[in-house]
Amino acid sequence: MRVLLVEDEESLAKALVRGLGAEGFAVDHVSDGAEGFWQAKEYPYDVVILDIMLPKMNGYDVARRLRDAGVWTPILMLTAKDGEYDEADALDLGADDYLTKPFHFVVLVARLRALLRRGAPERPAVLNVDDLELDPAAHTCRRGERDIPLTPREFALLEYLMRNHGRVVSKNQILTHVWAEDFRGDPNLVEVYVGYLRKKVDAPFGCKSIRTVRGAGYLLGRHDA
Ligand code: CA
């Protein structure tokens, strides 16, 4: 899942980029409101973490202008207890949730997962395709009765494929959603990771759920599709 972090406190931003990356999120970071607005409007993020007191444009204006522009990406606002703004204002102005600084990292991750779940009706809490099951909140994957351990990156890739099951997704779409924007590596890395996933979720079960669509990308479908 791809996250835009709009935060001007460098040390906090660094810690969040590192921590969320370890949780399997692809995080892009910008440090002023104007840039945050532009990025959130131009790119398909799954969720935006938005500070309030920001250079160039404050978080309230960013949220309001995004909603005015018809951008409905879920927004988690970061508020300060001693701020001049009321926390309830955040929700009035278009944020979906707020978190008061200082916060615990695990709470932030739980809130992000909750936002992603309720973001749209096609985002159920637990994803199922045939007997393959992925629970983003519990971070578990199983096929039938058997648990399948995945690395954070494998998990993020499978989550993206499952959220788009039945549709072909290109390598570039996968890179955009599963790897952060500043990733400049070889797109063939996607192939490598698809290979890892097949070895874990398909091969041991005699399944071929992740198909290669030549020249187009990958498709996760039913066994008999
Ligand atoms: Ca700030």
Short mmCIF file of C-alpha atoms and ligand atoms in Angstrom, two decimals:
data_model
loop_
_atom_site.label_atom_id
_atom_site.label_comp_id
_atom_site.label_asym_id
_atom_site.label_seq_id
_atom_site.Cartn_x
_atom_site.Cartn_y
_atom_site.Cartn_z
CA MET A 1 0.00 0.00 0.00
CA ARG A 2 1.33 3.36 -0.98
CA VAL A 3 1.48 6.12 1.62
CA LEU A 4 2.17 9.84 1.23
CA LEU A 5 3.69 11.38 4.35
CA VAL A 6 3.44 15.18 4.59
CA GLU A 7 5.53 16.16 7.60
CA ASP A 8 8.09 18.93 8.13
CA GLU A 9 9.78 17.55 11.27
CA GLU A 10 12.73 15.77 9.70
CA SER A 11 13.49 13.38 12.57
CA LEU A 12 9.87 12.25 12.90
CA ALA A 13 9.55 11.89 9.13
CA LYS A 14 12.71 9.78 8.93
CA ALA A 15 11.53 7.49 11.71
CA LEU A 16 8.12 7.06 10.06
CA VAL A 17 9.55 6.36 6.61
CA ARG A 18 11.80 3.69 8.11
CA GLY A 19 9.16 2.17 10.37
CA LEU A 20 6.36 2.09 7.82
CA GLY A 21 8.76 0.71 5.22
CA ALA A 22 9.53 -2.17 7.57
CA GLU A 23 5.78 -2.80 7.86
CA GLY A 24 5.61 -3.21 4.09
CA PHE A 25 4.20 0.20 3.19
CA ALA A 26 5.69 2.10 0.26
CA VAL A 27 6.21 5.60 1.66
CA ASP A 28 6.85 8.88 -0.18
CA HIS A 29 7.76 11.84 2.00
CA VAL A 30 7.35 15.56 1.32
CA SER A 31 7.92 18.35 3.85
CA ASP A 32 5.59 21.17 2.87
CA GLY A 33 1.86 21.54 2.32
CA ALA A 34 1.97 22.79 -1.25
CA GLU A 35 4.06 19.83 -2.36
CA GLY A 36 1.83 17.49 -0.36
CA PHE A 37 -1.29 18.81 -2.06
CA TRP A 38 0.27 18.45 -5.50
CA GLN A 39 1.56 14.90 -4.87
CA ALA A 40 -1.74 13.69 -3.37
CA LYS A 41 -3.65 15.15 -6.30
CA GLU A 42 -1.35 13.75 -9.00
CA TYR A 43 -0.61 10.25 -7.71
CA PRO A 44 -2.87 7.39 -6.64
CA TYR A 45 -1.98 7.03 -2.95
CA ASP A 46 -3.84 4.58 -0.76
CA VAL A 47 -3.62 6.86 2.28
CA VAL A 48 -2.15 10.28 3.20
CA ILE A 49 -0.58 11.07 6.59
CA LEU A 50 -0.86 14.83 6.96
CA ASP A 51 0.67 17.10 9.57
CA ILE A 52 -1.23 20.32 10.35
CA MET A 53 1.43 22.95 10.91
CA LEU A 54 3.34 22.90 7.64
CA PRO A 55 5.29 25.41 5.56
CA LYS A 56 3.57 26.92 2.48
CA MET A 57 0.09 25.45 3.09
CA ASN A 58 -1.28 24.10 6.37
CA GLY A 59 -2.75 20.61 6.65
CA TYR A 60 -6.32 21.88 6.92
CA ASP A 61 -6.02 23.71 3.63
CA VAL A 62 -4.38 20.69 2.00
CA ALA A 63 -7.27 18.42 3.10
CA ARG A 64 -9.96 20.92 2.12
CA ARG A 65 -8.42 21.60 -1.28
CA LEU A 66 -8.01 17.88 -2.01
CA ARG A 67 -11.68 17.23 -1.22
CA ASP A 68 -12.65 20.28 -3.31
CA ALA A 69 -10.64 18.78 -6.17
CA GLY A 70 -12.55 15.49 -5.85
CA VAL A 71 -9.62 13.55 -4.36
CA TRP A 72 -11.03 11.13 -1.76
CA THR A 73 -7.85 9.37 -0.65
CA PRO A 74 -8.20 8.61 3.08
CA ILE A 75 -6.36 11.20 5.22
CA LEU A 76 -4.93 10.63 8.69
CA MET A 77 -4.14 14.00 10.28
CA LEU A 78 -1.42 14.49 12.85
CA THR A 79 -2.42 17.10 15.44
CA ALA A 80 -0.45 18.62 18.32
CA LYS A 81 -2.07 18.87 21.76
CA ASP A 82 -1.01 22.48 22.19
CA GLY A 83 -1.87 23.46 18.64
CA GLU A 84 -4.05 26.44 17.89
CA TYR A 85 -6.48 24.19 16.05
CA ASP A 86 -9.13 21.97 17.51
CA GLU A 87 -8.89 18.26 16.70
CA ALA A 88 -12.54 18.15 15.68
CA ASP A 89 -11.71 20.69 12.97
CA ALA A 90 -9.61 18.03 11.27
CA LEU A 91 -12.64 15.83 10.68
CA ASP A 92 -14.80 18.78 9.63
CA LEU A 93 -12.28 19.79 7.01
CA GLY A 94 -12.02 16.47 5.24
CA ALA A 95 -9.67 14.24 7.25
CA ASP A 96 -10.89 10.71 7.95
CA ASP A 97 -9.10 10.28 11.26
CA TYR A 98 -6.61 12.11 13.47
CA LEU A 99 -3.82 11.19 15.83
CA THR A 100 -2.43 13.48 18.51
CA LYS A 101 1.33 13.90 18.75
CA PRO A 102 3.25 12.33 20.35
CA PHE A 103 1.83 8.96 19.36
CA HIS A 104 2.96 5.35 19.51
CA PHE A 105 4.05 3.89 16.19
CA VAL A 106 1.88 0.78 16.63
CA VAL A 107 -1.17 3.00 17.08
CA LEU A 108 -0.37 4.82 13.85
CA VAL A 109 -0.08 1.53 11.95
CA ALA A 110 -3.38 0.27 13.42
CA ARG A 111 -5.12 3.51 12.38
CA LEU A 112 -3.66 3.30 8.88
CA ARG A 113 -4.86 -0.27 8.50
CA ALA A 114 -8.31 0.73 9.74
CA LEU A 115 -8.44 3.58 7.21
CA LEU A 116 -7.38 1.27 4.38
CA ARG A 117 -10.06 -1.24 5.37
CA ARG A 118 -12.89 1.21 5.40
CA GLY A 119 -11.49 3.33 2.56
CA ALA A 120 -13.82 1.74 0.02
CA PRO A 121 -16.28 -1.14 -0.05
CA GLU A 122 -13.95 -3.17 -2.27
CA ARG A 123 -11.45 -3.24 0.55
CA PRO A 124 -12.67 -5.99 2.88
CA ALA A 125 -10.86 -6.62 6.15
CA VAL A 126 -9.76 -10.07 5.02
CA LEU A 127 -8.96 -10.75 1.37
CA ASN A 128 -9.94 -14.11 -0.13
CA VAL A 129 -9.29 -15.61 -3.55
CA ASP A 130 -10.27 -19.29 -3.61
CA ASP A 131 -8.69 -20.80 -0.50
CA LEU A 132 -5.92 -18.17 -0.38
CA GLU A 133 -6.55 -15.79 2.49
CA LEU A 134 -4.70 -12.61 3.47
CA ASP A 135 -5.44 -10.61 6.60
CA PRO A 136 -3.74 -7.20 6.39
CA ALA A 137 -4.58 -6.27 9.99
CA ALA A 138 -3.24 -9.49 11.50
CA HIS A 139 -0.48 -9.69 8.85
CA THR A 140 -1.23 -13.34 8.17
CA CYS A 141 -1.46 -15.36 4.99
CA ARG A 142 -2.78 -18.88 4.59
CA ARG A 143 -3.91 -21.28 1.94
CA GLY A 144 -6.51 -23.69 3.22
CA GLU A 145 -5.43 -24.59 6.74
CA ARG A 146 -1.76 -23.90 6.20
CA ASP A 147 -0.11 -20.65 7.36
CA ILE A 148 2.35 -19.13 4.89
CA PRO A 149 5.07 -16.86 6.32
CA LEU A 150 5.83 -13.88 4.04
CA THR A 151 8.37 -11.08 4.21
CA PRO A 152 6.86 -7.53 4.39
CA ARG A 153 7.61 -6.95 0.68
CA GLU A 154 6.11 -10.27 -0.40
CA PHE A 155 3.10 -9.52 1.75
CA ALA A 156 2.63 -6.08 0.19
CA LEU A 157 2.92 -7.53 -3.31
CA LEU A 158 0.40 -10.28 -2.61
CA GLU A 159 -1.97 -7.77 -0.98
CA TYR A 160 -1.85 -5.60 -4.09
CA LEU A 161 -2.42 -8.58 -6.42
CA MET A 162 -5.31 -9.82 -4.29
CA ARG A 163 -6.97 -6.39 -4.10
CA ASN A 164 -6.85 -6.42 -7.91
CA HIS A 165 -7.65 -10.10 -8.45
CA GLY A 166 -9.10 -10.92 -11.83
CA ARG A 167 -7.41 -7.85 -13.35
CA VAL A 168 -4.05 -7.65 -15.08
CA VAL A 169 -1.63 -5.34 -13.28
CA SER A 170 1.52 -4.10 -14.99
CA LYS A 171 5.02 -4.17 -13.52
CA ASN A 172 4.91 -0.39 -13.34
CA GLN A 173 1.64 -0.38 -11.40
CA ILE A 174 3.15 -2.90 -9.01
CA LEU A 175 6.31 -0.81 -8.60
CA THR A 176 4.17 2.27 -7.93
CA HIS A 177 2.07 0.62 -5.24
CA VAL A 178 4.50 -1.75 -3.61
CA TRP A 179 7.82 0.09 -3.87
CA ALA A 180 8.29 3.76 -2.94
CA GLU A 181 8.46 6.46 -5.58
CA ASP A 182 12.18 7.01 -5.16
CA PHE A 183 12.82 3.41 -6.11
CA ARG A 184 14.96 3.51 -9.23
CA GLY A 185 15.87 -0.14 -9.46
CA ASP A 186 15.32 -2.70 -12.15
CA PRO A 187 11.61 -3.37 -12.81
CA ASN A 188 12.64 -7.00 -13.18
CA LEU A 189 12.75 -7.01 -9.40
CA VAL A 190 8.98 -7.42 -9.65
CA GLU A 191 9.58 -10.65 -11.55
CA VAL A 192 11.92 -11.85 -8.85
CA TYR A 193 9.35 -11.18 -6.13
CA VAL A 194 6.53 -12.77 -8.11
CA GLY A 195 8.81 -15.82 -8.30
CA TYR A 196 9.27 -15.80 -4.50
CA LEU A 197 5.51 -15.58 -4.03
CA ARG A 198 4.77 -18.43 -6.41
CA LYS A 199 7.20 -20.63 -4.47
CA LYS A 200 5.27 -19.90 -1.29
CA VAL A 201 1.59 -19.58 -2.18
CA ASP A 202 1.30 -21.71 -5.33
CA ALA A 203 3.99 -24.36 -5.88
CA PRO A 204 3.63 -26.24 -2.56
CA PHE A 205 -0.12 -26.54 -3.19
CA GLY A 206 0.02 -27.44 -6.87
CA CYS A 207 -1.72 -24.13 -7.75
CA LYS A 208 -1.06 -21.61 -10.49
CA SER A 209 -2.95 -18.60 -9.16
CA ILE A 210 -0.41 -15.94 -10.21
CA ARG A 211 -0.23 -15.86 -13.99
CA THR A 212 2.16 -13.99 -16.25
CA VAL A 213 0.32 -12.15 -19.04
CA ARG A 214 2.99 -11.71 -21.67
CA GLY A 215 3.78 -8.07 -22.41
CA ALA A 216 1.11 -6.85 -19.98
CA GLY A 217 1.88 -7.92 -16.43
CA TYR A 218 0.45 -10.28 -13.86
CA LEU A 219 -2.96 -11.56 -12.96
CA LEU A 220 -4.00 -13.27 -9.79
CA GLY A 221 -7.01 -15.43 -10.44
CA ARG A 222 -8.81 -18.57 -9.46
CA HIS A 223 -7.15 -21.98 -9.87
CA ASP A 224 -9.20 -22.89 -12.90
CA ALA A 225 -9.25 -19.43 -14.49
CA CA B 1 4.72 20.54 11.58
#
